[in-house]
Short mmCIF file of C-alpha atoms in Angstrom, two decimals:
data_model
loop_
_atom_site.label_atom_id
_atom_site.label_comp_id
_atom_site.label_asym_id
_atom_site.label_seq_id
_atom_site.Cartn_x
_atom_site.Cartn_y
_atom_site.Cartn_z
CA UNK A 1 161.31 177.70 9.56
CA UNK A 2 164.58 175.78 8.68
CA UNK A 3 167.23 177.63 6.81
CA UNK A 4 167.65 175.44 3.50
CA UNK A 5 170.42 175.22 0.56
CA UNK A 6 167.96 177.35 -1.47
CA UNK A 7 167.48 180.41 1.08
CA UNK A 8 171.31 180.43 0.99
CA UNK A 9 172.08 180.31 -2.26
CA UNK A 10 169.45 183.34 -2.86
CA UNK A 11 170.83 185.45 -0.25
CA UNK A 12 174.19 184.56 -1.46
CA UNK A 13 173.37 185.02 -5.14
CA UNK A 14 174.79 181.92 -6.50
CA UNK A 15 173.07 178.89 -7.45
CA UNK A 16 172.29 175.91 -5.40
CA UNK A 17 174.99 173.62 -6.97
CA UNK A 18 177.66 176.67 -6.22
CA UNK A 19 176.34 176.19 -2.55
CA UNK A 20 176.62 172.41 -3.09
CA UNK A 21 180.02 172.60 -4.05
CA UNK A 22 181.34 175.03 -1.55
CA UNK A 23 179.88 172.66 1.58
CA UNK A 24 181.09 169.53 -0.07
CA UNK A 25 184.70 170.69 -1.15
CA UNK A 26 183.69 168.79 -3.85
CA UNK A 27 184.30 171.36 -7.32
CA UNK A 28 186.37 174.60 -7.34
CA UNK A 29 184.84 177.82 -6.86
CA UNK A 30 186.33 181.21 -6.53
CA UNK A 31 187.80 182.32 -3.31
CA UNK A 32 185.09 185.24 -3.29
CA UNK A 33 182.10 183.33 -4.01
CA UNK A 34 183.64 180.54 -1.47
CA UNK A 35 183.72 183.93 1.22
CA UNK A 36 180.45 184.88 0.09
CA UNK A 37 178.69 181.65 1.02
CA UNK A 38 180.56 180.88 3.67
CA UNK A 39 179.33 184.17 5.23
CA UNK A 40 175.55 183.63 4.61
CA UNK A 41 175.79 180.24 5.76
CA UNK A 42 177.65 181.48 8.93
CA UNK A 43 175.07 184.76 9.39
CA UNK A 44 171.70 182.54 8.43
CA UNK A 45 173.13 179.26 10.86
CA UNK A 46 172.30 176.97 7.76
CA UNK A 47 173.18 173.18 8.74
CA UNK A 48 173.71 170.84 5.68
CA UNK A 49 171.19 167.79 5.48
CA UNK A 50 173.64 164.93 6.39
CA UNK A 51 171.49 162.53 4.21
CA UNK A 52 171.42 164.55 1.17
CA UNK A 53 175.56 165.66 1.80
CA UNK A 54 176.29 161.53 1.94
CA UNK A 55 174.68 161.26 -1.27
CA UNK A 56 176.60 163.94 -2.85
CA UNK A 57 180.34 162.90 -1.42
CA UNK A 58 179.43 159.52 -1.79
CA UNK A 59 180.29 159.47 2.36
CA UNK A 60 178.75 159.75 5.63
CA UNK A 61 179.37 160.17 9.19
CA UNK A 62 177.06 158.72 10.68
CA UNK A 63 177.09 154.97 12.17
CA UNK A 64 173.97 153.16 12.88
CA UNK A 65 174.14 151.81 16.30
CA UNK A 66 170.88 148.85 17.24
CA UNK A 67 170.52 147.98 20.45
CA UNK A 68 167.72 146.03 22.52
CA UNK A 69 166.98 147.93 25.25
CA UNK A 70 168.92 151.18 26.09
CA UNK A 71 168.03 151.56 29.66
CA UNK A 72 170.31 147.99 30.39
CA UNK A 73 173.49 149.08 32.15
CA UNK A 74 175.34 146.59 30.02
CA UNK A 75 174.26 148.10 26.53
CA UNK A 76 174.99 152.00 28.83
CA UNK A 77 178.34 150.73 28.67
CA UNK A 78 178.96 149.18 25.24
CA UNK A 79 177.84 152.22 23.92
CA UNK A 80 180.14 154.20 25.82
CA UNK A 81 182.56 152.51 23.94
CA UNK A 82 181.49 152.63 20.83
CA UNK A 83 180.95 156.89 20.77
CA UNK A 84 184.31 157.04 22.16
CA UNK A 85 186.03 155.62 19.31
CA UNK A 86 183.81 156.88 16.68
CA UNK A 87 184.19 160.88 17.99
CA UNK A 88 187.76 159.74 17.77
CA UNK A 89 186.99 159.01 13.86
CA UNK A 90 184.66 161.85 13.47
CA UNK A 91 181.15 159.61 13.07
CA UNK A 92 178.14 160.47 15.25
CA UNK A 93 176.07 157.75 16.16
CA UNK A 94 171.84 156.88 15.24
CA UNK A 95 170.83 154.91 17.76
CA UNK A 96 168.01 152.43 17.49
CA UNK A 97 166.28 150.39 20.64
CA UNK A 98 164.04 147.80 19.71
CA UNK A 99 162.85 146.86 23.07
CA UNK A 100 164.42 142.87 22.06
CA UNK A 101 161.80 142.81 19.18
CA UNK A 102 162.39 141.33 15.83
CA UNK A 103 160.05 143.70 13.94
CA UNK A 104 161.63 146.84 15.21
CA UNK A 105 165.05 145.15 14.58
CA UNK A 106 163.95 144.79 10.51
CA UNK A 107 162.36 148.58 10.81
CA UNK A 108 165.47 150.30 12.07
CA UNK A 109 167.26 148.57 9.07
CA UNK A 110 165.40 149.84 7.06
CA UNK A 111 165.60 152.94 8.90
CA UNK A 112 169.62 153.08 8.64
CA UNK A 113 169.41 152.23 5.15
CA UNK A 114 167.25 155.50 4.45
CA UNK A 115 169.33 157.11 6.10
CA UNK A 116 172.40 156.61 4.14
CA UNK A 117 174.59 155.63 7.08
CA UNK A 118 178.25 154.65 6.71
CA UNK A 119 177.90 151.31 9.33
CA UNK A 120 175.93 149.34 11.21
CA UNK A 121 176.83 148.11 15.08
CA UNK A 122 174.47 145.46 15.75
CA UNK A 123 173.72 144.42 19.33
CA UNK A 124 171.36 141.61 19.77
CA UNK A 125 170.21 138.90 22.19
CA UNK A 126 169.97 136.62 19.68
CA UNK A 127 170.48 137.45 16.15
CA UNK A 128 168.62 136.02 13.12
CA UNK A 129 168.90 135.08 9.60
CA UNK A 130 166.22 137.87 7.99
CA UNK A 131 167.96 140.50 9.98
CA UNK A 132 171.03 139.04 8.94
CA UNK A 133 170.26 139.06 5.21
CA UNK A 134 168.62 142.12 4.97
CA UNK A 135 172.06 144.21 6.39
CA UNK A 136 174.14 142.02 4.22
CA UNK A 137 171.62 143.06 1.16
CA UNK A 138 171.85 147.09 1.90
CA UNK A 139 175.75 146.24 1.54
CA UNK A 140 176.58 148.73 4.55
CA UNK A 141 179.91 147.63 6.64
CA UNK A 142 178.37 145.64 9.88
CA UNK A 143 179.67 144.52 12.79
CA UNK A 144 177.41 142.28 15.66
CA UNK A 145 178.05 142.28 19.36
CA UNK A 146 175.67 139.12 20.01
CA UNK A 147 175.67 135.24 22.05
CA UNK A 148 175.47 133.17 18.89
CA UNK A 149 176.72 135.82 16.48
CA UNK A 150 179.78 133.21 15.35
CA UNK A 151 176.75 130.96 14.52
CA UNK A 152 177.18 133.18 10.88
CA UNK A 153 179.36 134.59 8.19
CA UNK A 154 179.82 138.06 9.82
CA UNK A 155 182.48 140.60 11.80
CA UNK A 156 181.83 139.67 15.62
CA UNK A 157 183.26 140.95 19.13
CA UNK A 158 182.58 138.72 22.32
CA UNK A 159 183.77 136.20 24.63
CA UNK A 160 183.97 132.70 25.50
CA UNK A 161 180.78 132.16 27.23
CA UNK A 162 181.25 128.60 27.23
CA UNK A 163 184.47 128.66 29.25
CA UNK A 164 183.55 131.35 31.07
CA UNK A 165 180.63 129.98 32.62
CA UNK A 166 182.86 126.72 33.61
CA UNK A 167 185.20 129.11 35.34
CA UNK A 168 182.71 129.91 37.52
CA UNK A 169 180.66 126.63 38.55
CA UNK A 170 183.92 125.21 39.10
CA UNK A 171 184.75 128.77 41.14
CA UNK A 172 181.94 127.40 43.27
CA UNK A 173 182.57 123.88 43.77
CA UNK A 174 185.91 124.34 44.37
CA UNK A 175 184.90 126.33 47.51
CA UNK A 176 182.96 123.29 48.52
CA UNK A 177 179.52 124.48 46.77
CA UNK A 178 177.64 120.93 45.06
CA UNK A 179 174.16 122.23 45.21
CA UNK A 180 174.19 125.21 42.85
CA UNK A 181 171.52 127.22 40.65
CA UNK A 182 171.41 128.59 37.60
CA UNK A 183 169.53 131.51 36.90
CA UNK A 184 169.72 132.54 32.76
CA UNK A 185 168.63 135.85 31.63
CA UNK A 186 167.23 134.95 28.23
CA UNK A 187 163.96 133.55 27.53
CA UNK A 188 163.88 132.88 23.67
CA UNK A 189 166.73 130.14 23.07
CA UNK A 190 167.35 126.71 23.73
CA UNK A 191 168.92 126.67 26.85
CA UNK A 192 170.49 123.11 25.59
CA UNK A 193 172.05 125.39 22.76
CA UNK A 194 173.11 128.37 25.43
CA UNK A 195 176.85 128.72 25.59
CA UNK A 196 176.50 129.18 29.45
CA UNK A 197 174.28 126.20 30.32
CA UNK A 198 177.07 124.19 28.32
CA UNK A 199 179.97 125.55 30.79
CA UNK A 200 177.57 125.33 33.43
CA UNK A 201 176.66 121.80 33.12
CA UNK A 202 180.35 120.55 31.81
CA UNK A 203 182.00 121.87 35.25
CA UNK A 204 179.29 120.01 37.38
CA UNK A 205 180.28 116.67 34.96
CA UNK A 206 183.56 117.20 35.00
CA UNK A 207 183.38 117.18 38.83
CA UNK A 208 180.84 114.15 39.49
CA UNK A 209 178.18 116.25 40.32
CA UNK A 210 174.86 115.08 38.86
CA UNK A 211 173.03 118.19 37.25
CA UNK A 212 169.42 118.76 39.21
CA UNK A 213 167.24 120.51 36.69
CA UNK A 214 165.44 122.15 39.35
CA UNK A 215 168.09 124.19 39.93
CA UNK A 216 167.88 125.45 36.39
CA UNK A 217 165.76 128.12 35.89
CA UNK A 218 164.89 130.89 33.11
CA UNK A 219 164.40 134.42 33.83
CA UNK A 220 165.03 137.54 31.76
CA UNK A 221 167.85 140.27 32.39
CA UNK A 222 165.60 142.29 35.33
CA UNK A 223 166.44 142.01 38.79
CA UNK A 224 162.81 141.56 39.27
CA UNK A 225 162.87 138.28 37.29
CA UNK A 226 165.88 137.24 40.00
CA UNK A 227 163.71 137.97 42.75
CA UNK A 228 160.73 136.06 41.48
CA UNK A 229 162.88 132.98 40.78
CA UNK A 230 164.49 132.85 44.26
CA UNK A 231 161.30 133.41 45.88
CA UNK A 232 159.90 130.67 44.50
CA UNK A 233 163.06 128.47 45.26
CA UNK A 234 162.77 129.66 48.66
CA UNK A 235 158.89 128.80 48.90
CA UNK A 236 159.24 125.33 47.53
CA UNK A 237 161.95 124.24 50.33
CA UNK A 238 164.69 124.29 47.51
CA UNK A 239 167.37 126.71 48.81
CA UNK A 240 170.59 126.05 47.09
CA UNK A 241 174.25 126.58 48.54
CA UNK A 242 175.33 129.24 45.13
CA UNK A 243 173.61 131.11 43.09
CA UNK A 244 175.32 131.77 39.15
CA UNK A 245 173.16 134.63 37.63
CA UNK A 246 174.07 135.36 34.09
CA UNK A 247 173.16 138.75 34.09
CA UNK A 248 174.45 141.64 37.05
CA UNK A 249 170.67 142.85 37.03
CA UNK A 250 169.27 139.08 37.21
CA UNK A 251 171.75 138.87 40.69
CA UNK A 252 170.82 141.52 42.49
CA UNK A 253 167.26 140.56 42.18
CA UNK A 254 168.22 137.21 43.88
CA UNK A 255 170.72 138.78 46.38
CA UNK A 256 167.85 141.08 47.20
CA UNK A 257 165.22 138.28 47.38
CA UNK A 258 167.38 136.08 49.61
CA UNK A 259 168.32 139.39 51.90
CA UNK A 260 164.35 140.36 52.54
CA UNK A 261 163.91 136.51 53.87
CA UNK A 262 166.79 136.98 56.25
CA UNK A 263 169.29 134.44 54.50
CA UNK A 264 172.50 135.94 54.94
CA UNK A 265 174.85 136.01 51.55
CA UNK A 266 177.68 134.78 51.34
CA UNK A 267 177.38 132.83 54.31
CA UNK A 268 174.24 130.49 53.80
CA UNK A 269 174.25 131.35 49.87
CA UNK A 270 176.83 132.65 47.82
CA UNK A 271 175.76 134.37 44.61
CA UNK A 272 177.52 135.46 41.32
CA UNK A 273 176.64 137.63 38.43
CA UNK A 274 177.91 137.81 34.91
CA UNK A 275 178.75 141.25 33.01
CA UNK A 276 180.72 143.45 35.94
CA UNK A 277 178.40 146.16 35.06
CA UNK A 278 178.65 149.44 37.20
CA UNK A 279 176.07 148.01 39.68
CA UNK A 280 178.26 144.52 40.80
CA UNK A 281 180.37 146.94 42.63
CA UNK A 282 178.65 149.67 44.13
CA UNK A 283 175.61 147.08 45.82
CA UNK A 284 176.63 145.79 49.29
CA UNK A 285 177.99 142.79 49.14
CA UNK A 286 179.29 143.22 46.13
CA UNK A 287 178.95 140.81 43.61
CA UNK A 288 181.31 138.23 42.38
CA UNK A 289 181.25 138.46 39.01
CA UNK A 290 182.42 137.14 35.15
CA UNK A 291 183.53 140.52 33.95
CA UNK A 292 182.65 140.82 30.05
CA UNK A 293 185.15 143.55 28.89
CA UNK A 294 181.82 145.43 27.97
CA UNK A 295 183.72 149.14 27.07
CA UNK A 296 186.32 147.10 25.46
CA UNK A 297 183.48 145.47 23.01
CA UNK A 298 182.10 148.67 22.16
CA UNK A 299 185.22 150.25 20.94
CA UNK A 300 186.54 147.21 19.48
CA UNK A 301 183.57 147.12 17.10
CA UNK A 302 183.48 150.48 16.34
CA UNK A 303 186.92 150.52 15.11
CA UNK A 304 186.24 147.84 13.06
CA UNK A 305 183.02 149.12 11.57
CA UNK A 306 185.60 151.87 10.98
CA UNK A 307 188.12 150.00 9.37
CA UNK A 308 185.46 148.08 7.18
CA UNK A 309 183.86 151.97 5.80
CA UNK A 310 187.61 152.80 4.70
CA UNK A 311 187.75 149.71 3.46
CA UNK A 312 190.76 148.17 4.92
CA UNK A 313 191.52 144.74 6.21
CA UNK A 314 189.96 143.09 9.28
CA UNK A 315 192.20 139.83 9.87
CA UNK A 316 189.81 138.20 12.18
CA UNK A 317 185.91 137.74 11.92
CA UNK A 318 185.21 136.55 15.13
CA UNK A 319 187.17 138.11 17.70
CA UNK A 320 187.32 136.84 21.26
CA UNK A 321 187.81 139.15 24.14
CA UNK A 322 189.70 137.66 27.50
CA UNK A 323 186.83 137.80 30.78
CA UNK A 324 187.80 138.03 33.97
CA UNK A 325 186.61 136.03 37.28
CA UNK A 326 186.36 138.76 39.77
CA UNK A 327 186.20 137.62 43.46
CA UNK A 328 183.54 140.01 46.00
CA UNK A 329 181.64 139.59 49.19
CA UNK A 330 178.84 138.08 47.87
CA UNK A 331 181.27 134.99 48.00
#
């Protein structure tokens, strides 16, 4: 069984509150009994409970970190960022995956709130006002990495996904490219409301092109989803001339699905993704991608989340991060 704050205060004969004090730095205590617990603690390998130390020194170090599905290479490398910055501060990280689910978003909440934590770094596909509410009613610091997170009152990292989707339709037309598709990753909003599909459709208006709504199509973030969509574009006769993906994963399931039917990319399609995850670069041809300064998002937030737990000042709720166009084979 677990060593516990009892067992060493017994074998240290002191009382649990001298034991309290010595782990907590929180009272003075003699330099011998200080030795004396010390050494028990050290020869019995006693770990304090982080919950039950938080609510003694009033602080923990522990940030609550939600994310929607941990095997996507795009939340791999947000959090990458965001441990990075918070070993720098000393906080370990909880980390929650809800599989995209609003129920298990609201449970791990709940969850982080039991658990005392110092901050919250919420990443979501789409946030929502209960979920929204409920952090803002545990009063724990919070900071959202989400689309339509500057749709609220709350500290936000991302990018202009308006502009950067227009960057890249007009990438494509201005290589000649009139017929193009686009494939989005999420299947719960309005894709009238999606960021993208406005930069998307502005850049074909803005160039004369008349928007074909057959050429817009709704997957999720799986390369699987990619395939099936292309497949189906290639069944019906309706082959376009580019391919904008806005998710890595979502391309390489088209790039794969146009490979097995022997049309050769970039030179009868050309295909982009959106993210630069690891993956973009390492599949053959590489992708052309909208790079999303995903490492840069991670630590970004967690120093805020940091700055927010010590209380200091965060100039900017919403902050935008610069993306990048980056040119590859598959174009």
């Amino acid at each position: 069984m677990a060593v516990t704050i009892k067992d060493v205060a017994k074998m240290a004969g002191v009382s649990i509150s001298t034991v309290s004090r010595v782990i907590n730095n929180s009272k003075p205590v003699s330099s011998d009994i200080r030795d004396q617990v010390l050494r028990v603690i050290k020869e019995t390998g006693y770990v304090p409970n982080p919950v039950a130390r938080s609510l003694v020194t009033k602080k923990s170090n522990i940030i609550g970190v939600i994310v929607p599905d941990i095997s996507s290479l795009f939340v791999g490398d947000l959090l990458s960022g965001i441990e990075e910055i918070g070993r720098m501060y000393e906080y370990d990280i909880f980390l929650c995956n809800t599989y995209g689910e609003s129920e298990r978003e609201l449970k791990y909440i709940n969850l982080l709130k039991s658990k005392a934590v110092a901050g919250i770094i919420f990443v979501s596909e789409k946030l929502e006002k209960p979920q929204i509410d409920l952090v803002k009613e545990s009063q724990i610091p919070s900071v959202y990495i989400s689309k339509n997170a500057k749709d609220f009152d709350v500290y936000s990292i991302g990018i202009d996904h308006k502009q950067a989707s227009y960057d890249m339709t007009h990438y494509f037309i201005n290589k000649g490219k009139k017929k193009i598709a686009f494939l989005r990753a999420s299947v719960e909003d309005n894709i009238e409301d999606s960021e993208r599909y406005k930069g998307y459709k502005k850049a074909l208006e803005d160039s004369g092109i008349d928007l074909d709504k057959s050429l817009v199509l709704q997957g999720d973030s799986t390369n699987e989803s990619g395939y099936r969509i292309v497949e189906m574009l290639i069944e019906k006769g309706n082959i376009p001339e580019a391919i904008f993906a806005s998710s890595d994963e979502l391309a390489v399931g088209a790039l794969n699905a146009l490979l097995d039917n022997r049309i050769n990319v970039p030179k009868d399609v050309s295909i982009a993704g959106y993210d630069d995850t690891r993956i973009a670069s390492m599949i053959r041809p590489s992708l052309t991608v909208i790079k999303q300064p995903i490492y840069d998002m991670g630590a970004v937030a967690a120093r805020i989340i940091v700055k927010l737990i010590d209380n200091q000042d965060v100039e900017e709720k919403y902050i935008i991060l610069p993306h990048t166009l980056i040119e590859r084979q598959s174009s």
